[in-house]
Short mmCIF file of C-alpha atoms and ligand atoms in Angstrom, two decimals:
data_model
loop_
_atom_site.label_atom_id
_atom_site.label_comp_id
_atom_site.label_asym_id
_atom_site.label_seq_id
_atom_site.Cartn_x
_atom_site.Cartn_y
_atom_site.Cartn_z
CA UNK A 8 -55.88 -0.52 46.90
CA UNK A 9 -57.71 1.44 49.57
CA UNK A 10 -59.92 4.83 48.62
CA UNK A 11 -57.75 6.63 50.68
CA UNK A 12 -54.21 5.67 48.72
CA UNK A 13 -55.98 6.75 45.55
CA UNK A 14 -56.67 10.02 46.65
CA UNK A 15 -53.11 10.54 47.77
CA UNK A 16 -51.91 9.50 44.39
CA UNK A 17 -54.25 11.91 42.73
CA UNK A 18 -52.67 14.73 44.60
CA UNK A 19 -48.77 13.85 43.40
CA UNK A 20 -47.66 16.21 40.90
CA UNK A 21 -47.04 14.72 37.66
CA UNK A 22 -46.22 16.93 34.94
CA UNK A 23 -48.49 15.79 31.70
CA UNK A 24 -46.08 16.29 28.83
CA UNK A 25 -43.77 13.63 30.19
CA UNK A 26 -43.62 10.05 29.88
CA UNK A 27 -40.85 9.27 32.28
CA UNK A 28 -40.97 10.99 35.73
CA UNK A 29 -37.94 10.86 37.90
CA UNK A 30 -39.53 13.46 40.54
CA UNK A 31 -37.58 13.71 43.79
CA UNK A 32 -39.32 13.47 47.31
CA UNK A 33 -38.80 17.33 47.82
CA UNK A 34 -41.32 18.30 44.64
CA UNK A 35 -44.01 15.87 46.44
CA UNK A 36 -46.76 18.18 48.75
CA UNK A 37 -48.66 15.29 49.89
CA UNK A 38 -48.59 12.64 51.94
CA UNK A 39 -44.89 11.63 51.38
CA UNK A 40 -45.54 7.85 52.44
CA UNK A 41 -47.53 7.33 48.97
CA UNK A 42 -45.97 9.70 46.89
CA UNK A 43 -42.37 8.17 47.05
CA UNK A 44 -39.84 9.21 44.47
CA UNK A 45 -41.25 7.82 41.22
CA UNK A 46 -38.54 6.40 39.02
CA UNK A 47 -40.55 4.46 35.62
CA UNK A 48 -42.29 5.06 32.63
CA UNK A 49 -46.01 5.86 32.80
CA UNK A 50 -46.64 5.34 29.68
CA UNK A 51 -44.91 2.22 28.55
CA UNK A 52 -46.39 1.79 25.01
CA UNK A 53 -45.58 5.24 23.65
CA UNK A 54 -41.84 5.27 24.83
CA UNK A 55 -41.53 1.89 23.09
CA UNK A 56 -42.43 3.43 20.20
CA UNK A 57 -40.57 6.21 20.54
CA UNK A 58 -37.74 4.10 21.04
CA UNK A 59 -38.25 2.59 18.47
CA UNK A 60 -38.34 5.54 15.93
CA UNK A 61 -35.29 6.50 17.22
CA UNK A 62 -33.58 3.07 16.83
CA UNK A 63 -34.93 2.97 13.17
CA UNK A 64 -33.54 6.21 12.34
CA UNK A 65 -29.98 5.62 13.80
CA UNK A 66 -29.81 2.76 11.36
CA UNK A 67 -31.12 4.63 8.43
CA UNK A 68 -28.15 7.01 9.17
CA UNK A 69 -25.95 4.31 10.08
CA UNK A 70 -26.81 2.78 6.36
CA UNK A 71 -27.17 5.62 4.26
CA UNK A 72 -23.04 6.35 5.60
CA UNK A 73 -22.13 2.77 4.98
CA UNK A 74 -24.06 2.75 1.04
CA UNK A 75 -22.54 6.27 0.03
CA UNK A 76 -18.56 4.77 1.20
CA UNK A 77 -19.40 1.20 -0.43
CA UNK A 78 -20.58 2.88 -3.77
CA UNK A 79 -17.70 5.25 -3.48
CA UNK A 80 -14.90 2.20 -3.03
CA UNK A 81 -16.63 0.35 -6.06
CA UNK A 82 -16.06 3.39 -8.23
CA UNK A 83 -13.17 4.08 -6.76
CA UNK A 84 -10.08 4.34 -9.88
CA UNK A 85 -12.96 4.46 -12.56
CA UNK A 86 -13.31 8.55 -12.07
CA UNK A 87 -14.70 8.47 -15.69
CA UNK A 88 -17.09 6.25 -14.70
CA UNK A 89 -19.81 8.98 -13.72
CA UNK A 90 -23.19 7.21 -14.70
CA UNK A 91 -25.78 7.39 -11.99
CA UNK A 92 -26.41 4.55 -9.35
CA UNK A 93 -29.76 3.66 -9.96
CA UNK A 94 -30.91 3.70 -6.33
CA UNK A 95 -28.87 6.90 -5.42
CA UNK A 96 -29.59 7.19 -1.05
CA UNK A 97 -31.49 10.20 -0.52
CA UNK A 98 -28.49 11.58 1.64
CA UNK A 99 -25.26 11.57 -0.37
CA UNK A 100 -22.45 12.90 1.44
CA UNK A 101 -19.72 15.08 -0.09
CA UNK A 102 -17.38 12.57 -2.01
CA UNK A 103 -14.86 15.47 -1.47
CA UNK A 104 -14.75 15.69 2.18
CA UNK A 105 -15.08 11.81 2.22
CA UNK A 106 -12.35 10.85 -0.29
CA UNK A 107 -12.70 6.95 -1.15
CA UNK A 108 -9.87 4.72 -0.68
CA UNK A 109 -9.56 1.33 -2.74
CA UNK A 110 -6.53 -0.73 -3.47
CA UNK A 111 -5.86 0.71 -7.30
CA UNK A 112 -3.57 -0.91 -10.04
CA UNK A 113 -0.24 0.22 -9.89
CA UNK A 114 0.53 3.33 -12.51
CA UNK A 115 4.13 3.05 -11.83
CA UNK A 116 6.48 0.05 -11.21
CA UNK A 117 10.00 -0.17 -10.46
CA UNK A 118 11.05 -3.51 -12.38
CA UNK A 119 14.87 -4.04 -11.25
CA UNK A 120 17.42 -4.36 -11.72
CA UNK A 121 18.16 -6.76 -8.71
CA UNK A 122 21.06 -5.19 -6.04
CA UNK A 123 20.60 -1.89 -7.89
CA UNK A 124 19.24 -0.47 -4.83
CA UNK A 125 15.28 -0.85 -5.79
CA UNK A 126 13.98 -1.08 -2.30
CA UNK A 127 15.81 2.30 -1.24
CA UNK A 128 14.27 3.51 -3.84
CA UNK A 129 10.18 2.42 -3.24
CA UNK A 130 11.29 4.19 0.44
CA UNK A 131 12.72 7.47 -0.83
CA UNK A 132 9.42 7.78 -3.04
CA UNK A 133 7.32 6.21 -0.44
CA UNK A 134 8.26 9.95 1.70
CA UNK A 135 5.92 11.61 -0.75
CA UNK A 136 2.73 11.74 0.42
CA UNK A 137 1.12 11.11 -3.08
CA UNK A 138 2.56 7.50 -3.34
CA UNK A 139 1.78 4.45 -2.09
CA UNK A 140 3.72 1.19 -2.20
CA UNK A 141 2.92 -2.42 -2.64
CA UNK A 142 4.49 -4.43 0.47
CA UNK A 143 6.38 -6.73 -0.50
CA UNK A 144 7.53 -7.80 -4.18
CA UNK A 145 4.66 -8.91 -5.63
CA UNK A 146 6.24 -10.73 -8.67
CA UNK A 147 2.59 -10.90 -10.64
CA UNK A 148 4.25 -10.33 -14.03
CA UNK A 149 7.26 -12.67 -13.83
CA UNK A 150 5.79 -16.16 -11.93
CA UNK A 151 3.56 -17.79 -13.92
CA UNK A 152 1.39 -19.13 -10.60
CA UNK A 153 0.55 -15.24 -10.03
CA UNK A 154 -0.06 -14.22 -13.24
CA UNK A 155 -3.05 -16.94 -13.85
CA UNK A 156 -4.37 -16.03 -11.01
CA UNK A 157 -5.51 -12.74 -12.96
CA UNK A 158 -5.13 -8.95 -12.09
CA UNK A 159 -7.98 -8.82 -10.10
CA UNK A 160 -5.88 -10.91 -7.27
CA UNK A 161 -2.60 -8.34 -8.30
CA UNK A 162 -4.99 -5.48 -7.55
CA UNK A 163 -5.97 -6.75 -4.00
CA UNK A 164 -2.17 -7.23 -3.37
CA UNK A 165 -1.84 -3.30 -3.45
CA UNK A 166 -2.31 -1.07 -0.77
CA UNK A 167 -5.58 1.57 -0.23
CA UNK A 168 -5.19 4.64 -2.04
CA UNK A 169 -6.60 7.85 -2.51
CA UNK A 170 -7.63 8.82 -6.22
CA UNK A 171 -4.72 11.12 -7.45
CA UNK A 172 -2.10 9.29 -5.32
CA UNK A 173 0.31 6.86 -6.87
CA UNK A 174 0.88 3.49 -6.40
CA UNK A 175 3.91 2.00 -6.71
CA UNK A 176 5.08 -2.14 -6.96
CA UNK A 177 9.09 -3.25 -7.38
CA UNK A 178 10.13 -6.66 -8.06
CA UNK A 179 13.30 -6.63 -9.73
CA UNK A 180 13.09 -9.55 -11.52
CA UNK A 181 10.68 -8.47 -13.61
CA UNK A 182 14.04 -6.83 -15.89
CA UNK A 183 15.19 -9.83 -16.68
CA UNK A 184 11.75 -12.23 -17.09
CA UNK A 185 11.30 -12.19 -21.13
CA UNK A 186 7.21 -12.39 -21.17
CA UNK A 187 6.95 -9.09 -18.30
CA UNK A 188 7.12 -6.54 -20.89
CA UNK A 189 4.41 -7.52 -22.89
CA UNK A 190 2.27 -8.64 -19.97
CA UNK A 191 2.82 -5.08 -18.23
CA UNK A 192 1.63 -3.84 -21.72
CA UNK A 193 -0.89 -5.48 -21.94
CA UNK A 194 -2.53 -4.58 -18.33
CA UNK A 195 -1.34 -0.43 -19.22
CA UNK A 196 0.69 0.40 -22.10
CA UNK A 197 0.83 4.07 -20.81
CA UNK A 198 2.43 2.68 -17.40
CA UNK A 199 5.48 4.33 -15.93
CA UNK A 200 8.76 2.20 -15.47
CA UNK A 201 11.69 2.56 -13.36
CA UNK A 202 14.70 1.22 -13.88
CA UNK A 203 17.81 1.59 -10.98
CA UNK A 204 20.91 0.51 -12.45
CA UNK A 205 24.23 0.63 -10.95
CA UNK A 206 27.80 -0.13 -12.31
CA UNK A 207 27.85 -3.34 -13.43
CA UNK A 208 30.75 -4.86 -11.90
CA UNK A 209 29.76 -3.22 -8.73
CA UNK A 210 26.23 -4.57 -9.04
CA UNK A 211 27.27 -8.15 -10.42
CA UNK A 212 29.68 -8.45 -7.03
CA UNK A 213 27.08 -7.67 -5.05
CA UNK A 214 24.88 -9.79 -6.40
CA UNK A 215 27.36 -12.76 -5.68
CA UNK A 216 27.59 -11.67 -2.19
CA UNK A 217 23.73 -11.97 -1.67
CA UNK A 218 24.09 -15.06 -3.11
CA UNK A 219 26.84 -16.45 -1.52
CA UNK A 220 25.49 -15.36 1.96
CA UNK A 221 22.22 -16.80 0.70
CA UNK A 222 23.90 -20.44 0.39
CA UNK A 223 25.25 -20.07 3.87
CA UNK A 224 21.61 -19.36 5.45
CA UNK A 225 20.96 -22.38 3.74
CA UNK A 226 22.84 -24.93 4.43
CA UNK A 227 21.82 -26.52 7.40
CA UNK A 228 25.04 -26.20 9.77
CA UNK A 229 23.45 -27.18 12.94
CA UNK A 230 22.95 -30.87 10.96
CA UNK A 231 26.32 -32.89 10.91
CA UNK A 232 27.40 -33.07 7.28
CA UNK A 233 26.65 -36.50 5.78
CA UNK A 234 30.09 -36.39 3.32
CA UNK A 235 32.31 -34.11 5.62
CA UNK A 236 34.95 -33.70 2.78
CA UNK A 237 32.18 -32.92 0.28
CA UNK A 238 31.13 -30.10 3.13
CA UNK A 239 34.71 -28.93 3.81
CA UNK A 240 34.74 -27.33 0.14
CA UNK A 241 35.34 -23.91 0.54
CA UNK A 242 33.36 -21.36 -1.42
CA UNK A 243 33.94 -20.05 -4.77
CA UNK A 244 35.53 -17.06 -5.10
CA UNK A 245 33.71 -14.31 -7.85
CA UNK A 246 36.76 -14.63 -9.67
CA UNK A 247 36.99 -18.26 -10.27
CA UNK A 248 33.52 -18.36 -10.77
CA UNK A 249 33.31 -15.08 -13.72
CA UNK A 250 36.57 -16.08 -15.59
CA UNK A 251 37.02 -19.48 -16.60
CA UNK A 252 40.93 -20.96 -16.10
CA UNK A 253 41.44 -20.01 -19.74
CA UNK A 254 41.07 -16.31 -19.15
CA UNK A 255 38.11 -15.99 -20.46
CA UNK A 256 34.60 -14.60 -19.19
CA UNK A 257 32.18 -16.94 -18.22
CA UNK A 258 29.06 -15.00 -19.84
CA UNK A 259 26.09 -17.17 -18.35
CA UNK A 260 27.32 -16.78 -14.60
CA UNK A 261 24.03 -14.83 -13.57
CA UNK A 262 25.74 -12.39 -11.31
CA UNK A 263 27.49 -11.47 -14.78
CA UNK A 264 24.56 -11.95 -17.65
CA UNK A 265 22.30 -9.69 -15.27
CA UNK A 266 24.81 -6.86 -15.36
CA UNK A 267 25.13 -6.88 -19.37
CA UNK A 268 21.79 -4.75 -18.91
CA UNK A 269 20.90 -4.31 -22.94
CA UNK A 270 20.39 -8.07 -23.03
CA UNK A 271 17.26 -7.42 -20.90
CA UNK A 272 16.43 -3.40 -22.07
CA UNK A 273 15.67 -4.02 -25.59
CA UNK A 274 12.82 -6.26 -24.64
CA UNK A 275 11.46 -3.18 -22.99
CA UNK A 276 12.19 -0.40 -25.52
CA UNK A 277 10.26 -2.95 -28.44
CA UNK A 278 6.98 -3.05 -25.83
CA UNK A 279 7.17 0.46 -24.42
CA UNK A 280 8.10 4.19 -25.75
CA UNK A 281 11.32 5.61 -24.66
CA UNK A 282 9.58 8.35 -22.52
CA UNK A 283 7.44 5.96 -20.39
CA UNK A 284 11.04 4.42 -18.85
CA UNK A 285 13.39 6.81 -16.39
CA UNK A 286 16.83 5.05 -16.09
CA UNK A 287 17.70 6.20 -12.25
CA UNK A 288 21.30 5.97 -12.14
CA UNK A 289 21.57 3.85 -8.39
CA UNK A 290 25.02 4.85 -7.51
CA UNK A 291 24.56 8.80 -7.52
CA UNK A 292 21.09 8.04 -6.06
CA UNK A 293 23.86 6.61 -2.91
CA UNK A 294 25.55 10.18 -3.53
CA UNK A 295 23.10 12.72 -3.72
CA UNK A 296 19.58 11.36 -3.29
CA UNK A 297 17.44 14.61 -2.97
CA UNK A 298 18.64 15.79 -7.05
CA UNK A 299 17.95 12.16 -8.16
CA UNK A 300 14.22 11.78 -6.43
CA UNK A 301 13.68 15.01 -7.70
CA UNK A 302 14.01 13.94 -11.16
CA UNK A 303 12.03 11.10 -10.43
CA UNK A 304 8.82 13.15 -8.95
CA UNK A 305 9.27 14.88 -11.97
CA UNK A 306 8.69 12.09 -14.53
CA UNK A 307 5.78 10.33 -12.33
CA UNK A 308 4.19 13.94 -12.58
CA UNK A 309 4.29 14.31 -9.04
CA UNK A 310 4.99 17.84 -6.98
CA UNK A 311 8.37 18.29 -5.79
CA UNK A 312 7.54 17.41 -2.04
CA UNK A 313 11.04 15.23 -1.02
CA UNK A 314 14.17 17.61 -0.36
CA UNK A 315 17.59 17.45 1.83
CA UNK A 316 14.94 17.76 5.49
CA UNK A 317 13.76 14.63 4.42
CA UNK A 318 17.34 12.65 4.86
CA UNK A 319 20.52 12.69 7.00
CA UNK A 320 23.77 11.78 6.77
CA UNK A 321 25.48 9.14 8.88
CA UNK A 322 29.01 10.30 8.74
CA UNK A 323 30.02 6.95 10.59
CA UNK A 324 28.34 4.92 7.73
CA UNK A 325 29.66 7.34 5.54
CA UNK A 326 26.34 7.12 2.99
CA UNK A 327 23.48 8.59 3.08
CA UNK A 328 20.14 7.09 4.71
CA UNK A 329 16.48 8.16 4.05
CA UNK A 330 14.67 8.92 6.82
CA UNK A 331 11.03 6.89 6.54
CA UNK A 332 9.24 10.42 8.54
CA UNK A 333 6.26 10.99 6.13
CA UNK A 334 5.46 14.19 5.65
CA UNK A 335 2.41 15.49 6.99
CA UNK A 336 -0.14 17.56 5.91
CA UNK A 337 -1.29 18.77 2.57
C1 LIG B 419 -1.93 3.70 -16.76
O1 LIG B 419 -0.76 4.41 -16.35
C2 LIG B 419 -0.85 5.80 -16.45
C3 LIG B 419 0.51 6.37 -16.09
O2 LIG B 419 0.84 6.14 -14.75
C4 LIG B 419 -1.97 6.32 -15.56
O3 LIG B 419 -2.09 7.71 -15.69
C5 LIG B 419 -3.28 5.64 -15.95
O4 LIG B 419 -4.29 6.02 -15.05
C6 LIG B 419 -3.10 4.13 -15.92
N1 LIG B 419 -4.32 3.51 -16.40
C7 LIG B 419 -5.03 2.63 -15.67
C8 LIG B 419 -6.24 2.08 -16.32
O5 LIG B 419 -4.69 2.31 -14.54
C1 LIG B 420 37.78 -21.35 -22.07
O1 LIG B 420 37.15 -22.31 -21.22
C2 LIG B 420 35.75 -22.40 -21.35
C3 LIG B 420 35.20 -23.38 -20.31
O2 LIG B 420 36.05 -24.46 -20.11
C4 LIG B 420 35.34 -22.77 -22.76
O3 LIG B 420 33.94 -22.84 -22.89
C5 LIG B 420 35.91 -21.75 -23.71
O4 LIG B 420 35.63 -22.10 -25.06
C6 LIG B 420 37.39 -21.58 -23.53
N1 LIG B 420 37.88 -20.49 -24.34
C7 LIG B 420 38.95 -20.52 -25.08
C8 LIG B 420 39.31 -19.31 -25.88
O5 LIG B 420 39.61 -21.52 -25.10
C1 LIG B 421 25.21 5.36 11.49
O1 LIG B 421 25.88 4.21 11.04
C2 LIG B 421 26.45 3.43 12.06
C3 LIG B 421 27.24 2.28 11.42
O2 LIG B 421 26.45 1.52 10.56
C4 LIG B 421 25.36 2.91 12.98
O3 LIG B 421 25.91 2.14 14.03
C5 LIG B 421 24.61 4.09 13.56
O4 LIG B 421 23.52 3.65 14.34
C6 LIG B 421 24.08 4.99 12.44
N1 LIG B 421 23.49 6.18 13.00
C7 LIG B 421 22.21 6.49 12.83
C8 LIG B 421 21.77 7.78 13.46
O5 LIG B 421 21.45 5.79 12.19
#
């Protein structure tokens, strides 16, 4: 470097206080062939560093925000639970404006009866916004596969919920499966049990329907039949199969047995009080759904949140269908 390149470079101006100089040609006096626009850091070492400070404390933040929400999900549903974390973050947000969401044991189940109408119902209650619902039929209680697995693997079957809201699992065959009243007992015995019923010859046709239209999905039509005049059969009719020739009732044709409903209820009333079971009556729930869910939000201790703007009725279909608009808002 010549002695006369250094002198230019002396005259630049270069503000002290700055590390990083982005000066434009205009702010230069001197000799503007030296003093070109300077884009860089001069001093490399001490922007590093402060780089590096600044990287540091982003993922302080970002941990201290990702510790308070863990510890929050792990004592999520244990709200008695209020000892002390023993390494509490210096920073704790506001558990109130950050409410915790964790997949939570149901407190209420809807356990049949089968064709009763028990999925309207999980949808009707599902329009609260203090409920949540399990997404499919779980059937922890009744299969014996699922219920060794252990209620740790029932709880991650449910979905997130806040603490206060409700959650909410249906399998209807639980009503009918002798060991799920004790084994529901035995996970809460202050759990809340629904129970849609409908009239039973209405409900036990039904029922043969499903299964009759079940049979047809399964047999493989697009196969030629192996014995044709085995295949030709027609199907039963619900009459020949629910009275025998005789005249009299064929008792263990399922359709039938499941209808005779106080074969299955006493099992229930000997593992749970009264009080803890509503009886939802599924045909006036068809008629007039906004008294029945009423009665419902009612016995789950809910707030009476579901009313007529929440369904419509389809005069073509002539019954009534719920809307699945959530309402919004608190
Ligand atoms: C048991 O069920 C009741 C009624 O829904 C509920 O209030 C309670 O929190 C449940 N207990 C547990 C441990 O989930
Ligand atoms: C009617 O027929 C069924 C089946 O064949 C039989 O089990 C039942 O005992 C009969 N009842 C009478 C009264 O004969
Ligand atoms: C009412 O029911 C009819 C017959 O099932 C259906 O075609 C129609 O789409 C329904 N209307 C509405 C608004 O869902």
């Amino acid at each position: 470097m010549s002695p006369t390149k250094t002198e230019a470079r002396r005259g630049c101006v270069r503000p002290p206080h700055f590390d990083i100089l982005w000066l434009p040609r205009a702010a230069l006096e001197t000799d503007p062939s030296d003093c070109v626009v300077v884009v860089g850091v001069s001093r490399p070492r001490a922007a590093l560093a402060v780089l590096a400070v600044l990287l540091l404390s982003l993922f302080l933040a970002c941990h201290l925000i990702y510790d308070s929400a863990l510890s929050g999900l792990r004592r999520g549903g244990q709200s008695h639970h209020s000892h002390q974390l023993p390494h509490r973050p210096v920073l704790v947000l506001p558990r109130r404006l950050y409410p915790t969401a964790a997949r939570r044991l149901p407190q209420a189940i809807i356990m049949g009866v089968r064709k009763c109408g028990t999925r309207a119902l999980l949808e009707m209650l599902y329009l609260h916004p203090m409920v949540q619902k399990a997404a499919g039929e779980v059937h922890f209680f009744d299969r014996d596969e699922n219920y060794n697995k252990g209620l740790e693997w029932y709880r991650m079957q449910m979905p997130h919920s806040y603490p206060g809201q409700i959650t909410i699992e249906k399998s209807p065959s639980y009503f009918v499966t002798p060991e799920v009243p004790e084994r529901i007992r035995a996970m809460n015995s202050s759990i809340k049990l629904l129970l849609i019923v409908r009239e039973p010859v209405t409900r036990a046709i039904s029922d043969y329907t499903q299964l009759r239209a079940n049979a047809v999905a399964a047999s493989p039509s697009s196969l030629p039949p192996v014995a044709p005049n085995v295949a030709a059969q027609p199907p039963k009719s619900f009459e020949q199969l629910a009275v025998f020739p005789n005249g009299t009732i064929n008792e263990v044709y399922r359709p039938l047995a499941i209808s005779v409903y106080h074969n299955y209820l006493h099992r229930w009333l000997e593992a749970f009080p009264r009080e803890q079971i509503l009886i939802v009556n599924g045909d006036l729930l068809i008629e007039d759904p906004v008294s029945q869910v009423q009665k419902i939000e009612n016995f789950l201790g809910l707030e009476p949140r579901i009313g007529t703007h929440n369904f419509y009725f389809n005069e073509t279909k002539d019954s009534t269908a719920s809307e699945t608009r959530r309402q919004t808002g608190a």
